[in-house]
PDB file of C-alpha atoms in Angstrom:
ATOM      1  CA  MET P   1     -76.655  92.439 121.526  1.00 43.00           C
ATOM      2  CA  ARG P   2     -75.419  89.285 119.909  1.00 48.00           C
ATOM      3  CA  THR P   3     -72.553  89.453 117.483  1.00 53.00           C
ATOM      4  CA  SER P   4     -73.402  88.835 113.831  1.00 69.00           C
ATOM      5  CA  GLU P   5     -70.028  87.154 113.247  1.00 87.00           C
ATOM      6  CA  SER P   6     -70.474  83.594 111.991  1.00 92.00           C
ATOM      7  CA  ARG P   7     -69.936  80.825 114.530  1.00 93.00           C
ATOM      8  CA  LEU P   8     -69.192  78.348 111.734  1.00 96.00           C
ATOM      9  CA  LYS P   9     -66.536  77.580 109.156  1.00 96.00           C
ATOM     10  CA  VAL P  10     -68.320  76.332 106.050  1.00 97.00           C
ATOM     11  CA  LYS P  11     -66.908  74.367 103.130  1.00 96.00           C
ATOM     12  CA  LYS P  12     -68.931  73.082 100.188  1.00 95.00           C
ATOM     13  CA  ASP P  13     -67.301  70.267  98.260  1.00 92.00           C
ATOM     14  CA  GLY P  14     -68.754  67.595  95.982  1.00 89.00           C
ATOM     15  CA  GLY P  15     -72.330  68.310  97.006  1.00 94.00           C
ATOM     16  CA  VAL P  16     -71.518  68.082 100.715  1.00 97.00           C
ATOM     17  CA  ILE P  17     -71.802  71.026 103.083  1.00 98.00           C
ATOM     18  CA  GLU P  18     -69.137  70.630 105.755  1.00 98.00           C
ATOM     19  CA  VAL P  19     -69.299  72.806 108.828  1.00 98.00           C
ATOM     20  CA  GLN P  20     -66.811  73.223 111.664  1.00 98.00           C
ATOM     21  CA  PHE P  21     -67.228  75.323 114.772  1.00 97.00           C
ATOM     22  CA  ARG P  22     -65.223  78.452 115.547  1.00 95.00           C
ATOM     23  CA  ASP P  23     -65.706  77.892 119.288  1.00 93.00           C
ATOM     24  CA  ARG P  24     -63.964  75.209 121.320  1.00 94.00           C
ATOM     25  CA  ASN P  25     -66.798  75.285 123.828  1.00 93.00           C
ATOM     26  CA  ILE P  26     -70.353  75.046 122.530  1.00 93.00           C
ATOM     27  CA  LEU P  27     -72.131  75.989 125.726  1.00 90.00           C
ATOM     28  CA  ASP P  28     -73.475  79.496 125.387  1.00 87.00           C
ATOM     29  CA  GLU P  29     -77.212  79.587 124.739  1.00 86.00           C
ATOM     30  CA  ALA P  30     -77.044  82.570 122.377  1.00 87.00           C
ATOM     31  CA  ASN P  31     -74.203  81.020 120.353  1.00 91.00           C
ATOM     32  CA  ILE P  32     -76.010  77.696 120.111  1.00 94.00           C
ATOM     33  CA  GLN P  33     -79.113  79.441 118.851  1.00 94.00           C
ATOM     34  CA  GLN P  34     -77.041  81.294 116.267  1.00 96.00           C
ATOM     35  CA  ILE P  35     -75.374  78.044 115.163  1.00 97.00           C
ATOM     36  CA  GLY P  36     -78.801  76.482 114.669  1.00 97.00           C
ATOM     37  CA  GLU P  37     -80.001  79.420 112.601  1.00 97.00           C
ATOM     38  CA  GLU P  38     -76.858  79.446 110.457  1.00 97.00           C
ATOM     39  CA  ILE P  39     -77.095  75.719 109.734  1.00 98.00           C
ATOM     40  CA  LYS P  40     -80.795  76.037 108.912  1.00 97.00           C
ATOM     41  CA  THR P  41     -80.014  78.780 106.393  1.00 97.00           C
ATOM     42  CA  LEU P  42     -77.306  76.581 104.828  1.00 96.00           C
ATOM     43  CA  ILE P  43     -79.450  73.483 104.421  1.00 97.00           C
ATOM     44  CA  ASP P  44     -82.609  75.316 103.387  1.00 96.00           C
ATOM     45  CA  SER P  45     -80.772  76.651 100.355  1.00 93.00           C
ATOM     46  CA  GLU P  46     -80.027  73.141  99.020  1.00 93.00           C
ATOM     47  CA  GLN P  47     -82.065  70.340  97.459  1.00 93.00           C
ATOM     48  CA  LYS P  48     -81.760  67.145  99.526  1.00 96.00           C
ATOM     49  CA  PRO P  49     -78.828  68.625 101.447  1.00 98.00           C
ATOM     50  CA  LYS P  50     -75.904  66.513 102.606  1.00 98.00           C
ATOM     51  CA  LEU P  51     -74.545  68.009 105.801  1.00 98.00           C
ATOM     52  CA  LEU P  52     -71.345  66.979 107.554  1.00 98.00           C
ATOM     53  CA  ILE P  53     -70.752  68.475 110.991  1.00 98.00           C
ATOM     54  CA  ASN P  54     -67.062  68.157 111.842  1.00 98.00           C
ATOM     55  CA  PHE P  55     -66.334  68.511 115.580  1.00 98.00           C
ATOM     56  CA  THR P  56     -62.581  69.025 115.230  1.00 97.00           C
ATOM     57  CA  ASP P  57     -61.235  71.214 118.068  1.00 95.00           C
ATOM     58  CA  VAL P  58     -64.492  71.112 120.040  1.00 97.00           C
ATOM     59  CA  ASP P  59     -63.720  70.472 123.726  1.00 95.00           C
ATOM     60  CA  HIS P  60     -67.108  70.922 125.365  1.00 95.00           C
ATOM     61  CA  LEU P  61     -70.713  70.525 124.323  1.00 94.00           C
ATOM     62  CA  SER P  62     -73.846  71.097 126.396  1.00 94.00           C
ATOM     63  CA  SER P  63     -77.220  69.403 126.218  1.00 95.00           C
ATOM     64  CA  ALA P  64     -78.553  72.573 124.567  1.00 94.00           C
ATOM     65  CA  ALA P  65     -76.140  71.917 121.687  1.00 96.00           C
ATOM     66  CA  LEU P  66     -77.417  68.339 121.450  1.00 96.00           C
ATOM     67  CA  GLY P  67     -80.913  69.799 121.180  1.00 95.00           C
ATOM     68  CA  THR P  68     -79.844  71.929 118.237  1.00 96.00           C
ATOM     69  CA  LEU P  69     -78.325  68.870 116.519  1.00 97.00           C
ATOM     70  CA  ILE P  70     -81.640  67.068 116.892  1.00 97.00           C
ATOM     71  CA  THR P  71     -83.528  70.029 115.456  1.00 96.00           C
ATOM     72  CA  VAL P  72     -81.092  70.099 112.516  1.00 98.00           C
ATOM     73  CA  ASN P  73     -81.537  66.350 112.011  1.00 97.00           C
ATOM     74  CA  ASN P  74     -85.330  66.711 111.998  1.00 96.00           C
ATOM     75  CA  ARG P  75     -85.095  69.583 109.517  1.00 97.00           C
ATOM     76  CA  LEU P  76     -82.810  67.574 107.223  1.00 97.00           C
ATOM     77  CA  ARG P  77     -85.190  64.650 107.302  1.00 96.00           C
ATOM     78  CA  SER P  78     -88.060  66.886 106.206  1.00 96.00           C
ATOM     79  CA  LEU P  79     -85.841  68.059 103.314  1.00 97.00           C
ATOM     80  CA  GLN P  80     -84.927  64.439 102.472  1.00 97.00           C
ATOM     81  CA  GLY P  81     -81.354  65.320 103.341  1.00 98.00           C
ATOM     82  CA  GLN P  82     -78.618  63.416 105.156  1.00 98.00           C
ATOM     83  CA  LEU P  83     -76.569  64.230 108.246  1.00 98.00           C
ATOM     84  CA  ARG P  84     -73.185  62.887 109.304  1.00 98.00           C
ATOM     85  CA  LEU P  85     -71.055  63.797 112.323  1.00 98.00           C
ATOM     86  CA  SER P  86     -67.299  63.327 112.564  1.00 98.00           C
ATOM     87  CA  ASN P  87     -64.128  63.972 114.585  1.00 98.00           C
ATOM     88  CA  ILE P  88     -65.871  63.863 117.960  1.00 98.00           C
ATOM     89  CA  ASP P  89     -63.555  63.983 120.967  1.00 97.00           C
ATOM     90  CA  PRO P  90     -63.812  60.769 123.067  1.00 96.00           C
ATOM     91  CA  GLN P  91     -65.157  62.646 126.115  1.00 95.00           C
ATOM     92  CA  ILE P  92     -67.850  64.317 124.031  1.00 97.00           C
ATOM     93  CA  TYR P  93     -68.635  61.010 122.357  1.00 97.00           C
ATOM     94  CA  GLN P  94     -69.418  59.699 125.829  1.00 97.00           C
ATOM     95  CA  VAL P  95     -72.135  62.367 126.052  1.00 97.00           C
ATOM     96  CA  PHE P  96     -73.669  60.968 122.859  1.00 97.00           C
ATOM     97  CA  VAL P  97     -73.502  57.432 124.258  1.00 97.00           C
ATOM     98  CA  ILE P  98     -75.087  58.362 127.603  1.00 96.00           C
ATOM     99  CA  THR P  99     -77.976  60.095 125.844  1.00 96.00           C
ATOM    100  CA  LYS P 100     -78.141  57.285 123.238  1.00 96.00           C
ATOM    101  CA  LEU P 101     -77.837  59.884 120.504  1.00 97.00           C
ATOM    102  CA  ASN P 102     -75.000  57.821 119.016  1.00 97.00           C
ATOM    103  CA  LYS P 103     -77.835  55.625 117.740  1.00 95.00           C
ATOM    104  CA  LEU P 104     -79.824  58.509 116.292  1.00 95.00           C
ATOM    105  CA  PHE P 105     -76.894  60.148 114.514  1.00 97.00           C
ATOM    106  CA  GLU P 106     -74.503  58.574 112.045  1.00 98.00           C
ATOM    107  CA  ILE P 107     -71.101  59.292 113.553  1.00 98.00           C
ATOM    108  CA  HIS P 108     -67.767  58.679 111.818  1.00 98.00           C
ATOM    109  CA  GLU P 109     -64.232  58.846 113.095  1.00 98.00           C
ATOM    110  CA  THR P 110     -62.980  61.132 110.343  1.00 98.00           C
ATOM    111  CA  ALA P 111     -64.456  63.658 107.937  1.00 97.00           C
ATOM    112  CA  ASP P 112     -63.242  61.562 104.980  1.00 97.00           C
ATOM    113  CA  LYS P 113     -65.087  58.485 106.198  1.00 98.00           C
ATOM    114  CA  ALA P 114     -68.187  60.568 106.868  1.00 98.00           C
ATOM    115  CA  ARG P 115     -68.031  62.130 103.406  1.00 97.00           C
ATOM    116  CA  ALA P 116     -67.691  58.715 101.788  1.00 97.00           C
ATOM    117  CA  SER P 117     -70.764  57.442 103.632  1.00 97.00           C
ATOM    118  CA  PHE P 118     -73.317  59.776 102.035  1.00 97.00           C
ATOM    119  CA  LYS P 119     -75.786  58.017  99.807  1.00 95.00           C
ATOM    120  CA  PRO P 120     -75.950  59.369  96.258  1.00 92.00           C
TER     121      PRO P 120
ATOM    122  CA  MET M   1     -71.205  89.301 141.241  1.00 64.00           C
ATOM    123  CA  SER M   2     -69.932  88.910 144.835  1.00 53.00           C
ATOM    124  CA  GLN M   3     -66.751  87.109 145.903  1.00 55.00           C
ATOM    125  CA  PRO M   4     -64.287  88.553 143.367  1.00 51.00           C
ATOM    126  CA  ASN M   5     -61.455  86.508 144.913  1.00 60.00           C
ATOM    127  CA  ALA M   6     -63.176  83.175 144.375  1.00 65.00           C
ATOM    128  CA  GLY M   7     -60.654  82.414 141.633  1.00 65.00           C
ATOM    129  CA  ASN M   8     -58.163  81.360 144.295  1.00 73.00           C
ATOM    130  CA  ALA M   9     -60.507  79.609 146.710  1.00 77.00           C
ATOM    131  CA  ASP M  10     -61.151  75.934 147.273  1.00 94.00           C
ATOM    132  CA  HIS M  11     -64.432  76.810 148.891  1.00 96.00           C
ATOM    133  CA  ALA M  12     -66.643  79.730 147.929  1.00 96.00           C
ATOM    134  CA  VAL M  13     -70.196  80.870 147.482  1.00 97.00           C
ATOM    135  CA  LEU M  14     -70.911  82.737 144.253  1.00 97.00           C
ATOM    136  CA  THR M  15     -74.123  84.329 143.026  1.00 97.00           C
ATOM    137  CA  PRO M  16     -74.182  84.443 139.223  1.00 97.00           C
ATOM    138  CA  ALA M  17     -76.978  86.028 137.224  1.00 95.00           C
ATOM    139  CA  ASN M  18     -78.133  84.558 133.918  1.00 93.00           C
ATOM    140  CA  ASN M  19     -75.374  85.856 131.695  1.00 92.00           C
ATOM    141  CA  ARG M  20     -72.295  84.236 130.173  1.00 91.00           C
ATOM    142  CA  ALA M  21     -69.795  86.439 131.982  1.00 93.00           C
ATOM    143  CA  ASP M  22     -71.111  85.478 135.431  1.00 95.00           C
ATOM    144  CA  ILE M  23     -71.365  81.796 134.502  1.00 95.00           C
ATOM    145  CA  ASN M  24     -67.787  81.845 133.174  1.00 94.00           C
ATOM    146  CA  VAL M  25     -66.521  83.330 136.445  1.00 96.00           C
ATOM    147  CA  VAL M  26     -68.110  80.453 138.371  1.00 97.00           C
ATOM    148  CA  GLU M  27     -66.814  77.760 136.016  1.00 96.00           C
ATOM    149  CA  GLU M  28     -63.311  79.220 135.964  1.00 96.00           C
ATOM    150  CA  ALA M  29     -63.187  79.474 139.771  1.00 96.00           C
ATOM    151  CA  VAL M  30     -64.190  75.825 140.139  1.00 97.00           C
ATOM    152  CA  LEU M  31     -61.828  74.614 137.417  1.00 97.00           C
ATOM    153  CA  LYS M  32     -58.903  76.540 138.905  1.00 96.00           C
ATOM    154  CA  ALA M  33     -59.553  74.817 142.223  1.00 97.00           C
ATOM    155  CA  LEU M  34     -59.538  71.445 140.425  1.00 97.00           C
ATOM    156  CA  ASP M  35     -56.247  72.372 138.758  1.00 96.00           C
ATOM    157  CA  ARG M  36     -54.684  73.297 142.100  1.00 96.00           C
ATOM    158  CA  HIS M  37     -55.512  69.818 143.357  1.00 95.00           C
ATOM    159  CA  GLY M  38     -54.207  68.163 140.209  1.00 95.00           C
ATOM    160  CA  TYR M  39     -57.484  66.673 138.994  1.00 96.00           C
ATOM    161  CA  PRO M  40     -57.175  65.041 135.552  1.00 96.00           C
ATOM    162  CA  GLU M  41     -58.709  66.397 132.355  1.00 95.00           C
ATOM    163  CA  ALA M  42     -61.593  63.899 132.516  1.00 95.00           C
ATOM    164  CA  SER M  43     -62.579  65.379 135.895  1.00 97.00           C
ATOM    165  CA  ARG M  44     -62.483  68.924 134.535  1.00 97.00           C
ATOM    166  CA  PHE M  45     -64.743  67.806 131.689  1.00 96.00           C
ATOM    167  CA  ALA M  46     -67.209  66.064 134.033  1.00 97.00           C
ATOM    168  CA  VAL M  47     -67.392  68.864 136.593  1.00 98.00           C
ATOM    169  CA  ARG M  48     -67.698  71.601 134.010  1.00 97.00           C
ATOM    170  CA  LEU M  49     -70.442  69.760 132.159  1.00 97.00           C
ATOM    171  CA  ALA M  50     -72.421  69.094 135.342  1.00 98.00           C
ATOM    172  CA  LEU M  51     -72.065  72.684 136.524  1.00 98.00           C
ATOM    173  CA  GLU M  52     -73.062  74.056 133.126  1.00 96.00           C
ATOM    174  CA  GLU M  53     -76.144  71.832 132.937  1.00 96.00           C
ATOM    175  CA  ALA M  54     -77.127  72.616 136.537  1.00 97.00           C
ATOM    176  CA  LEU M  55     -76.900  76.356 135.912  1.00 96.00           C
ATOM    177  CA  VAL M  56     -78.857  76.136 132.654  1.00 94.00           C
ATOM    178  CA  ASN M  57     -81.567  74.141 134.432  1.00 94.00           C
ATOM    179  CA  ALA M  58     -81.655  76.592 137.351  1.00 95.00           C
ATOM    180  CA  PHE M  59     -82.036  79.614 135.095  1.00 95.00           C
ATOM    181  CA  MET M  60     -84.215  78.115 132.364  1.00 91.00           C
ATOM    182  CA  HIS M  61     -86.560  76.003 134.465  1.00 91.00           C
ATOM    183  CA  GLY M  62     -86.146  77.117 138.077  1.00 92.00           C
ATOM    184  CA  HIS M  63     -86.221  80.813 137.252  1.00 94.00           C
ATOM    185  CA  ARG M  64     -88.869  80.651 134.542  1.00 92.00           C
ATOM    186  CA  GLY M  65     -90.927  83.824 134.865  1.00 91.00           C
ATOM    187  CA  LEU M  66     -88.390  85.539 137.123  1.00 92.00           C
ATOM    188  CA  PRO M  67     -86.308  88.536 135.975  1.00 91.00           C
ATOM    189  CA  GLU M  68     -83.046  87.662 134.174  1.00 86.00           C
ATOM    190  CA  SER M  69     -81.107  89.590 136.832  1.00 91.00           C
ATOM    191  CA  GLU M  70     -82.243  87.130 139.533  1.00 95.00           C
ATOM    192  CA  THR M  71     -79.206  85.243 140.795  1.00 97.00           C
ATOM    193  CA  VAL M  72     -78.687  81.612 141.763  1.00 97.00           C
ATOM    194  CA  GLU M  73     -76.325  80.532 144.521  1.00 98.00           C
ATOM    195  CA  VAL M  74     -73.417  78.260 143.716  1.00 98.00           C
ATOM    196  CA  GLU M  75     -71.359  76.846 146.556  1.00 98.00           C
ATOM    197  CA  PHE M  76     -68.307  74.811 145.705  1.00 98.00           C
ATOM    198  CA  SER M  77     -65.875  72.909 147.817  1.00 97.00           C
ATOM    199  CA  VAL M  78     -62.841  71.231 146.278  1.00 97.00           C
ATOM    200  CA  SER M  79     -60.549  68.932 148.226  1.00 96.00           C
ATOM    201  CA  PRO M  80     -57.966  66.401 147.003  1.00 94.00           C
ATOM    202  CA  ALA M  81     -60.533  63.607 147.234  1.00 95.00           C
ATOM    203  CA  GLN M  82     -63.782  65.161 146.059  1.00 96.00           C
ATOM    204  CA  VAL M  83     -65.661  68.123 144.616  1.00 98.00           C
ATOM    205  CA  VAL M  84     -69.012  69.185 146.034  1.00 98.00           C
ATOM    206  CA  LEU M  85     -71.142  71.629 144.076  1.00 98.00           C
ATOM    207  CA  THR M  86     -74.457  72.996 145.341  1.00 98.00           C
ATOM    208  CA  VAL M  87     -76.711  75.056 143.061  1.00 98.00           C
ATOM    209  CA  THR M  88     -79.713  76.734 144.665  1.00 98.00           C
ATOM    210  CA  ASP M  89     -82.257  78.657 142.626  1.00 96.00           C
ATOM    211  CA  LYS M  90     -85.135  80.871 143.721  1.00 95.00           C
ATOM    212  CA  GLY M  91     -87.812  78.985 141.805  1.00 92.00           C
ATOM    213  CA  PRO M  92     -90.681  76.868 143.109  1.00 90.00           C
ATOM    214  CA  GLY M  93     -88.734  73.603 142.842  1.00 89.00           C
ATOM    215  CA  PHE M  94     -89.732  70.479 140.927  1.00 89.00           C
ATOM    216  CA  SER M  95     -90.115  66.765 141.297  1.00 89.00           C
ATOM    217  CA  PRO M  96     -87.112  64.964 139.735  1.00 87.00           C
ATOM    218  CA  GLU M  97     -89.305  61.910 139.107  1.00 87.00           C
ATOM    219  CA  SER M  98     -91.474  64.007 136.777  1.00 88.00           C
ATOM    220  CA  VAL M  99     -88.618  64.471 134.299  1.00 89.00           C
ATOM    221  CA  PRO M 100     -89.202  62.083 131.377  1.00 91.00           C
ATOM    222  CA  ASP M 101     -86.471  59.666 130.298  1.00 93.00           C
ATOM    223  CA  PRO M 102     -84.814  61.417 127.331  1.00 94.00           C
ATOM    224  CA  THR M 103     -83.500  58.100 125.975  1.00 93.00           C
ATOM    225  CA  ALA M 104     -86.970  56.543 125.648  1.00 93.00           C
ATOM    226  CA  SER M 105     -87.862  56.020 121.999  1.00 92.00           C
ATOM    227  CA  GLU M 106     -90.764  58.489 122.190  1.00 93.00           C
ATOM    228  CA  ASN M 107     -88.422  61.191 123.573  1.00 93.00           C
ATOM    229  CA  ILE M 108     -85.151  60.554 121.757  1.00 91.00           C
ATOM    230  CA  GLU M 109     -85.913  63.161 119.075  1.00 89.00           C
ATOM    231  CA  LEU M 110     -87.035  65.851 121.498  1.00 89.00           C
ATOM    232  CA  PRO M 111     -84.518  68.712 121.556  1.00 87.00           C
ATOM    233  CA  SER M 112     -84.464  69.129 125.357  1.00 86.00           C
ATOM    234  CA  GLY M 113     -84.487  67.190 128.637  1.00 88.00           C
ATOM    235  CA  ARG M 114     -80.959  65.730 128.737  1.00 94.00           C
ATOM    236  CA  GLY M 115     -79.235  68.000 131.265  1.00 94.00           C
ATOM    237  CA  LEU M 116     -80.211  66.139 134.420  1.00 95.00           C
ATOM    238  CA  MET M 117     -79.330  62.801 132.871  1.00 95.00           C
ATOM    239  CA  LEU M 118     -75.836  64.034 132.012  1.00 97.00           C
ATOM    240  CA  ILE M 119     -75.355  65.410 135.532  1.00 97.00           C
ATOM    241  CA  ARG M 120     -76.336  62.050 137.033  1.00 97.00           C
ATOM    242  CA  SER M 121     -74.034  60.198 134.661  1.00 97.00           C
ATOM    243  CA  PHE M 122     -70.926  62.291 135.272  1.00 97.00           C
ATOM    244  CA  MET M 123     -71.294  62.891 139.020  1.00 98.00           C
ATOM    245  CA  THR M 124     -70.708  60.293 141.748  1.00 98.00           C
ATOM    246  CA  GLU M 125     -73.788  61.342 143.717  1.00 98.00           C
ATOM    247  CA  VAL M 126     -76.651  63.755 142.991  1.00 97.00           C
ATOM    248  CA  ARG M 127     -79.210  64.926 145.540  1.00 96.00           C
ATOM    249  CA  HIS M 128     -82.232  67.198 145.232  1.00 96.00           C
ATOM    250  CA  GLU M 129     -83.100  69.230 148.323  1.00 94.00           C
ATOM    251  CA  GLN M 130     -85.545  71.958 149.334  1.00 91.00           C
ATOM    252  CA  GLY M 131     -88.354  70.627 147.160  1.00 91.00           C
ATOM    253  CA  GLY M 132     -86.134  70.475 144.107  1.00 89.00           C
ATOM    254  CA  ASN M 133     -84.653  73.954 143.951  1.00 93.00           C
ATOM    255  CA  ARG M 134     -81.345  72.884 145.458  1.00 97.00           C
ATOM    256  CA  LEU M 135     -79.117  70.437 143.611  1.00 97.00           C
ATOM    257  CA  VAL M 136     -76.158  68.918 145.433  1.00 98.00           C
ATOM    258  CA  MET M 137     -73.579  67.223 143.233  1.00 98.00           C
ATOM    259  CA  ARG M 138     -70.647  65.252 144.571  1.00 98.00           C
ATOM    260  CA  TYR M 139     -67.769  64.080 142.411  1.00 98.00           C
ATOM    261  CA  GLU M 140     -65.130  61.701 143.716  1.00 97.00           C
ATOM    262  CA  ARG M 141     -61.638  61.872 142.310  1.00 96.00           C
ATOM    263  CA  PRO M 142     -61.428  58.819 140.023  1.00 90.00           C
ATOM    264  CA  ASP M 143     -58.077  57.427 141.227  1.00 74.00           C
ATOM    265  CA  GLN M 144     -59.314  57.467 144.831  1.00 54.00           C
ATOM    266  CA  ALA M 145     -62.803  56.153 144.114  1.00 47.00           C
TER     267      ALA M 145
END
């Protein structure tokens, strides 16, 4: 049985939904699936959602997690929403570069810069 | 899972099933061996990522249609100069050339297919054996490469 405890810390401020992860390692298939479902619930409840995913304290990320980010990005696009990523550890950023997902996602150094980049 | 003392070995063969507890035992055993040999954090990151992706591929693709209790075999060997990881599944194997390039524009938005690419990027050498159901990954210590 999977735990129903949230895998995310969620903050809503100025029309932006900011999520952080409770886990340092985003590897476990069941957790990744839960993260995807939780984010979907969050964005589906908003009109043209603005989502900021803050990777503070995340040490490891698997390709399955990248897959969930892509699914979230596709969902946001269908909702005419916007996605920003921030605070990605340099080693994890390398994973984005290798897979060229740094070109698909808009990635900012800090949450403040990411927040400021949302279009009205 | 067999080999309960693998946590202190530089060479061991482990047989995890598809559950987080077994996978964690394997990853921790390998990482402890890296720590004993003083590998840097970047090496821990690379080896853990490659092992994680190899195990996910073995269970998700190699063992598709097999019971979840079916185990894969992980052999690791850690020396001061290099790490060799071998993951063998019980599936029918596959042709590595048949895996599409996940960075191609038509594939970039597909949610899967990046594991093998990450393994190849982070490891020094990657070899497929036994018709594709054995993956041999070699990682050279960066300061001796």
